[in-house]
Amino acid sequence: MQYQVKEEDKFKYYEAGQGKPLVLLHGLFGALSNFYELIDKFSSTHQVLVPMLPLFELAAEDTSVKSMVDYVNDFIEHKKLDRLVLLGNSLGGHIALLYVLQNPAKVEAIILTGSSGLFEESLGNSYPKKSDYEYIKEKTEKTFFDPAIATKELVDEVFEIVNNREKAIRVLYLAKSALRHNIKEYIGTINVPVLLIWGKDDTITPAFVGEEFHKHFPNSELHILDQCGHAPMMEKPEEFIAILEQFLNKLSPA
């Protein structure tokens, strides 16, 4: 399948399928490729949209979790989406949560996987030997239970980001902003159905974070996948899809 990114106004995004909107939000080192398996499966039943978050495109002082939420809000308004389902991995989950707090009537359900917002191992200061390729390779591999998931292409992307001064500054700003935007006290006000899919071996947002989210959401279900790290939709796509499909089938028709 070809994954052609569209450009309209200030937005870059991928779109496929028709039906109820399913918006996928990537994380701090994420990309469209994180969601290939989900796109292939759910574009036959949903309008699947993946906005490319402007993580490295805003002025450094304007780069924050709030600015990403504003961007997602503008994108959803631009596409005239309503009663959407939001899925976010890592920082993308955090952005989804802040969006639904601001726009509860717009969202029918949320899926969080390895989401920040309660606790996360900070990425902002975790690359002291950034010019050492093998070190970056090792750090990237630790994102997953199976280090083979960290392909050379993926390691190269992370290496380029942390060794680009302007991008590295924005990673730091975003990581610190995520820590400032802890939402524990607001979780109980989110009443939409929430699906939590966590990797048992996640070292960035450990499994207890998923359990803590589950404890505080009024309406949630939690699935913890064995031998799985911070990106379950990449590492355990078949299990992830089966759980997500069952969850989506319980929601109202488009």
Short mmCIF file of C-alpha atoms in Angstrom, two decimals:
data_model
loop_
_atom_site.label_atom_id
_atom_site.label_comp_id
_atom_site.label_asym_id
_atom_site.label_seq_id
_atom_site.Cartn_x
_atom_site.Cartn_y
_atom_site.Cartn_z
CA MET A 1 0.00 0.00 0.00
CA GLN A 2 1.14 3.54 -0.77
CA TYR A 3 1.04 5.96 2.19
CA GLN A 4 0.85 9.37 0.53
CA VAL A 5 0.96 12.30 2.95
CA LYS A 6 -1.31 15.20 1.97
CA GLU A 7 -0.60 18.89 2.52
CA GLU A 8 -3.37 21.45 3.08
CA ASP A 9 -2.82 24.86 4.65
CA LYS A 10 -0.48 24.25 7.61
CA PHE A 11 -1.38 20.55 7.86
CA LYS A 12 0.44 17.44 6.71
CA TYR A 13 -1.54 14.26 7.20
CA TYR A 14 -2.42 10.83 5.90
CA GLU A 15 -6.05 9.89 5.24
CA ALA A 16 -7.73 6.69 4.07
CA GLY A 17 -11.14 5.07 4.21
CA GLN A 18 -14.64 6.23 5.09
CA GLY A 19 -16.83 6.00 8.15
CA LYS A 20 -16.39 7.11 11.72
CA PRO A 21 -13.21 9.21 12.13
CA LEU A 22 -10.29 7.40 13.77
CA VAL A 23 -7.47 9.87 14.44
CA LEU A 24 -4.03 8.42 15.25
CA LEU A 25 -1.50 10.57 17.14
CA HIS A 26 2.18 9.63 17.14
CA GLY A 27 4.70 10.27 19.89
CA LEU A 28 7.83 12.35 20.32
CA PHE A 29 10.01 10.15 18.09
CA GLY A 30 7.02 8.77 16.21
CA ALA A 31 6.06 8.78 12.55
CA LEU A 32 3.41 7.57 10.11
CA SER A 33 5.20 4.21 9.92
CA ASN A 34 4.17 3.50 13.53
CA PHE A 35 0.60 2.98 12.34
CA TYR A 36 0.92 1.06 9.05
CA GLU A 37 -0.72 -2.08 10.47
CA LEU A 38 -3.63 -0.08 11.95
CA ILE A 39 -4.15 1.87 8.73
CA ASP A 40 -4.24 -1.30 6.65
CA LYS A 41 -6.80 -2.90 8.96
CA PHE A 42 -9.15 -0.08 9.88
CA SER A 43 -9.29 2.01 6.70
CA SER A 44 -11.85 -0.53 5.45
CA THR A 45 -14.27 0.45 8.23
CA HIS A 46 -13.21 3.95 9.35
CA GLN A 47 -11.99 7.28 8.08
CA VAL A 48 -8.42 6.91 9.35
CA LEU A 49 -6.42 10.13 9.74
CA VAL A 50 -2.84 10.57 10.92
CA PRO A 51 -1.81 14.21 11.36
CA MET A 52 1.94 14.78 11.30
CA LEU A 53 2.51 16.74 14.50
CA PRO A 54 4.78 19.79 14.00
CA LEU A 55 7.22 18.67 16.67
CA PHE A 56 10.21 20.37 15.03
CA GLU A 57 8.57 23.10 12.96
CA LEU A 58 7.49 25.73 15.48
CA ALA A 59 9.73 28.29 17.16
CA ALA A 60 11.46 26.64 20.12
CA GLU A 61 9.66 28.86 22.65
CA ASP A 62 6.30 27.88 21.08
CA THR A 63 7.03 24.16 21.14
CA SER A 64 4.98 22.58 23.92
CA VAL A 65 2.33 19.98 24.60
CA LYS A 66 -0.24 22.81 24.53
CA SER A 67 0.86 23.89 21.04
CA MET A 68 0.45 20.29 19.83
CA VAL A 69 -3.07 20.17 21.32
CA ASP A 70 -3.87 23.44 19.57
CA TYR A 71 -2.59 21.97 16.30
CA VAL A 72 -4.75 18.86 16.68
CA ASN A 73 -7.75 21.04 17.50
CA ASP A 74 -7.15 23.12 14.37
CA PHE A 75 -6.73 19.96 12.28
CA ILE A 76 -10.00 18.47 13.54
CA GLU A 77 -11.79 21.75 12.82
CA HIS A 78 -10.17 21.89 9.37
CA LYS A 79 -11.40 18.38 8.56
CA LYS A 80 -14.82 19.08 10.16
CA LEU A 81 -14.62 15.94 12.28
CA ASP A 82 -17.13 15.08 14.98
CA ARG A 83 -17.78 12.13 17.29
CA LEU A 84 -14.28 10.93 16.56
CA VAL A 85 -12.20 8.21 18.14
CA LEU A 86 -8.72 9.34 19.23
CA LEU A 87 -5.79 6.96 19.52
CA GLY A 88 -2.47 8.14 20.90
CA ASN A 89 0.88 6.52 21.58
CA SER A 90 3.28 8.02 24.13
CA LEU A 91 3.14 11.84 23.79
CA GLY A 92 0.29 11.35 21.30
CA GLY A 93 -1.81 9.83 24.09
CA HIS A 94 -1.07 12.80 26.31
CA ILE A 95 -2.18 15.16 23.55
CA ALA A 96 -5.37 13.12 23.06
CA LEU A 97 -6.20 13.41 26.76
CA LEU A 98 -5.70 17.16 26.85
CA TYR A 99 -7.78 17.52 23.69
CA VAL A 100 -10.73 15.60 25.14
CA LEU A 101 -10.57 17.63 28.34
CA GLN A 102 -11.06 20.75 26.21
CA ASN A 103 -13.55 19.19 23.74
CA PRO A 104 -15.49 16.43 25.53
CA ALA A 105 -18.46 16.58 23.13
CA LYS A 106 -16.24 16.00 20.08
CA VAL A 107 -14.80 12.66 21.19
CA GLU A 108 -16.65 9.36 21.44
CA ALA A 109 -13.77 7.27 22.77
CA ILE A 110 -10.02 7.28 23.44
CA ILE A 111 -7.36 4.60 23.00
CA LEU A 112 -4.13 5.13 24.93
CA THR A 113 -1.01 3.04 24.49
CA GLY A 114 2.16 3.85 26.41
CA SER A 115 0.73 7.32 27.09
CA SER A 116 2.46 10.03 29.05
CA GLY A 117 0.42 12.30 31.29
CA LEU A 118 0.88 10.57 34.65
CA PHE A 119 4.45 9.35 34.65
CA GLU A 120 7.11 8.91 32.02
CA GLU A 121 10.85 8.36 31.96
CA SER A 122 11.98 11.76 30.69
CA LEU A 123 13.44 11.69 27.19
CA GLY A 124 14.72 15.23 27.37
CA ASN A 125 18.03 14.55 29.09
CA SER A 126 18.53 10.90 28.30
CA TYR A 127 20.98 11.13 25.39
CA PRO A 128 24.30 12.32 26.91
CA LYS A 129 26.33 10.44 24.26
CA LYS A 130 24.20 11.54 21.37
CA SER A 131 27.06 11.45 18.84
CA ASP A 132 27.70 7.78 19.64
CA TYR A 133 25.61 5.81 17.11
CA GLU A 134 25.83 2.54 19.03
CA TYR A 135 24.59 4.30 22.17
CA ILE A 136 21.60 5.75 20.30
CA LYS A 137 20.95 2.32 18.78
CA GLU A 138 20.92 0.76 22.25
CA LYS A 139 18.58 3.45 23.62
CA THR A 140 16.22 3.05 20.67
CA GLU A 141 16.18 -0.73 21.05
CA LYS A 142 15.13 -0.34 24.68
CA THR A 143 11.89 1.21 23.47
CA PHE A 144 10.88 -2.35 22.50
CA PHE A 145 10.95 -5.75 24.16
CA ASP A 146 12.33 -7.19 20.92
CA PRO A 147 15.33 -5.06 19.86
CA ALA A 148 14.91 -6.23 16.26
CA ILE A 149 11.89 -3.89 15.97
CA ALA A 150 14.38 -1.00 16.10
CA THR A 151 15.36 -1.16 12.44
CA LYS A 152 18.34 0.73 11.06
CA GLU A 153 15.91 3.21 9.47
CA LEU A 154 14.34 3.90 12.87
CA VAL A 155 17.70 4.24 14.63
CA ASP A 156 18.91 6.58 11.88
CA GLU A 157 15.83 8.79 12.41
CA VAL A 158 16.43 9.05 16.16
CA PHE A 159 20.17 9.64 15.62
CA GLU A 160 19.41 12.49 13.20
CA ILE A 161 16.94 14.11 15.61
CA VAL A 162 19.16 14.07 18.70
CA ASN A 163 22.18 15.31 16.72
CA ASN A 164 20.31 18.17 15.07
CA ARG A 165 20.63 21.07 17.50
CA GLU A 166 17.31 22.71 16.60
CA LYS A 167 15.39 19.44 16.80
CA ALA A 168 17.13 18.39 20.02
CA ILE A 169 16.12 21.68 21.66
CA ARG A 170 12.50 21.03 20.71
CA VAL A 171 12.65 17.49 22.10
CA LEU A 172 13.83 19.00 25.38
CA TYR A 173 11.05 21.60 25.39
CA LEU A 174 8.40 18.97 24.66
CA ALA A 175 9.71 16.52 27.26
CA LYS A 176 9.73 19.19 29.96
CA SER A 177 6.30 20.43 28.89
CA ALA A 178 4.92 16.89 29.17
CA LEU A 179 6.18 16.65 32.74
CA ARG A 180 4.53 19.99 33.59
CA HIS A 181 1.17 18.89 32.14
CA ASN A 182 0.45 16.05 34.55
CA ILE A 183 -3.29 15.36 34.38
CA LYS A 184 -3.88 13.00 37.28
CA GLU A 185 -6.36 15.33 38.98
CA TYR A 186 -8.46 15.64 35.80
CA ILE A 187 -8.70 11.99 34.72
CA GLY A 188 -11.86 11.39 36.73
CA THR A 189 -13.72 13.99 34.64
CA ILE A 190 -13.21 12.07 31.38
CA ASN A 191 -16.37 10.01 30.95
CA VAL A 192 -15.96 8.63 27.43
CA PRO A 193 -14.96 4.98 27.03
CA VAL A 194 -11.18 4.55 27.27
CA LEU A 195 -9.18 1.59 25.99
CA LEU A 196 -5.74 1.15 27.55
CA ILE A 197 -3.25 -1.13 25.77
CA TRP A 198 0.13 -1.35 27.50
CA GLY A 199 3.34 -3.29 27.05
CA LYS A 200 4.28 -5.30 30.12
CA ASP A 201 7.93 -4.50 29.39
CA ASP A 202 7.51 -0.77 28.67
CA THR A 203 10.47 1.05 30.26
CA ILE A 204 9.33 4.59 29.37
CA THR A 205 5.76 4.50 30.70
CA PRO A 206 5.85 1.24 32.70
CA ALA A 207 2.85 -1.06 33.02
CA PHE A 208 1.94 0.43 36.40
CA VAL A 209 1.15 3.67 34.55
CA GLY A 210 -1.53 1.88 32.55
CA GLU A 211 -2.87 0.42 35.80
CA GLU A 212 -2.94 3.88 37.37
CA PHE A 213 -4.84 5.31 34.40
CA HIS A 214 -7.30 2.41 34.66
CA LYS A 215 -7.85 3.10 38.36
CA HIS A 216 -8.79 6.75 37.80
CA PHE A 217 -10.85 6.66 34.58
CA PRO A 218 -14.59 6.21 35.27
CA ASN A 219 -15.03 4.03 32.16
CA SER A 220 -11.96 2.14 30.99
CA GLU A 221 -10.61 -1.29 30.15
CA LEU A 222 -6.95 -2.29 30.42
CA HIS A 223 -4.98 -4.85 28.42
CA ILE A 224 -1.32 -5.53 29.23
CA LEU A 225 0.60 -7.39 26.52
CA ASP A 226 3.42 -9.76 27.43
CA GLN A 227 6.86 -9.37 25.88
CA CYS A 228 5.97 -5.90 24.63
CA GLY A 229 7.51 -2.46 25.10
CA HIS A 230 6.47 1.15 24.57
CA ALA A 231 4.80 0.80 21.13
CA PRO A 232 2.39 -2.18 21.26
CA MET A 233 0.80 -1.35 17.89
CA MET A 234 4.23 -1.93 16.29
CA GLU A 235 5.50 -4.81 18.40
CA LYS A 236 2.29 -6.81 18.86
CA PRO A 237 0.13 -5.63 15.94
CA GLU A 238 -2.12 -8.69 15.73
CA GLU A 239 -2.99 -8.65 19.44
CA PHE A 240 -3.38 -4.87 19.37
CA ILE A 241 -5.72 -4.98 16.38
CA ALA A 242 -7.87 -7.74 17.86
CA ILE A 243 -8.36 -5.79 21.11
CA LEU A 244 -9.00 -2.52 19.27
CA GLU A 245 -11.47 -4.07 16.84
CA GLN A 246 -13.51 -5.54 19.69
CA PHE A 247 -13.53 -2.16 21.44
CA LEU A 248 -14.57 -0.24 18.32
CA ASN A 249 -17.37 -2.71 17.60
CA LYS A 250 -18.94 -1.85 20.96
CA LEU A 251 -19.22 1.84 20.06
CA SER A 252 -22.22 3.32 18.27
CA PRO A 253 -22.31 3.00 14.45
CA ALA A 254 -20.99 5.89 12.38
#
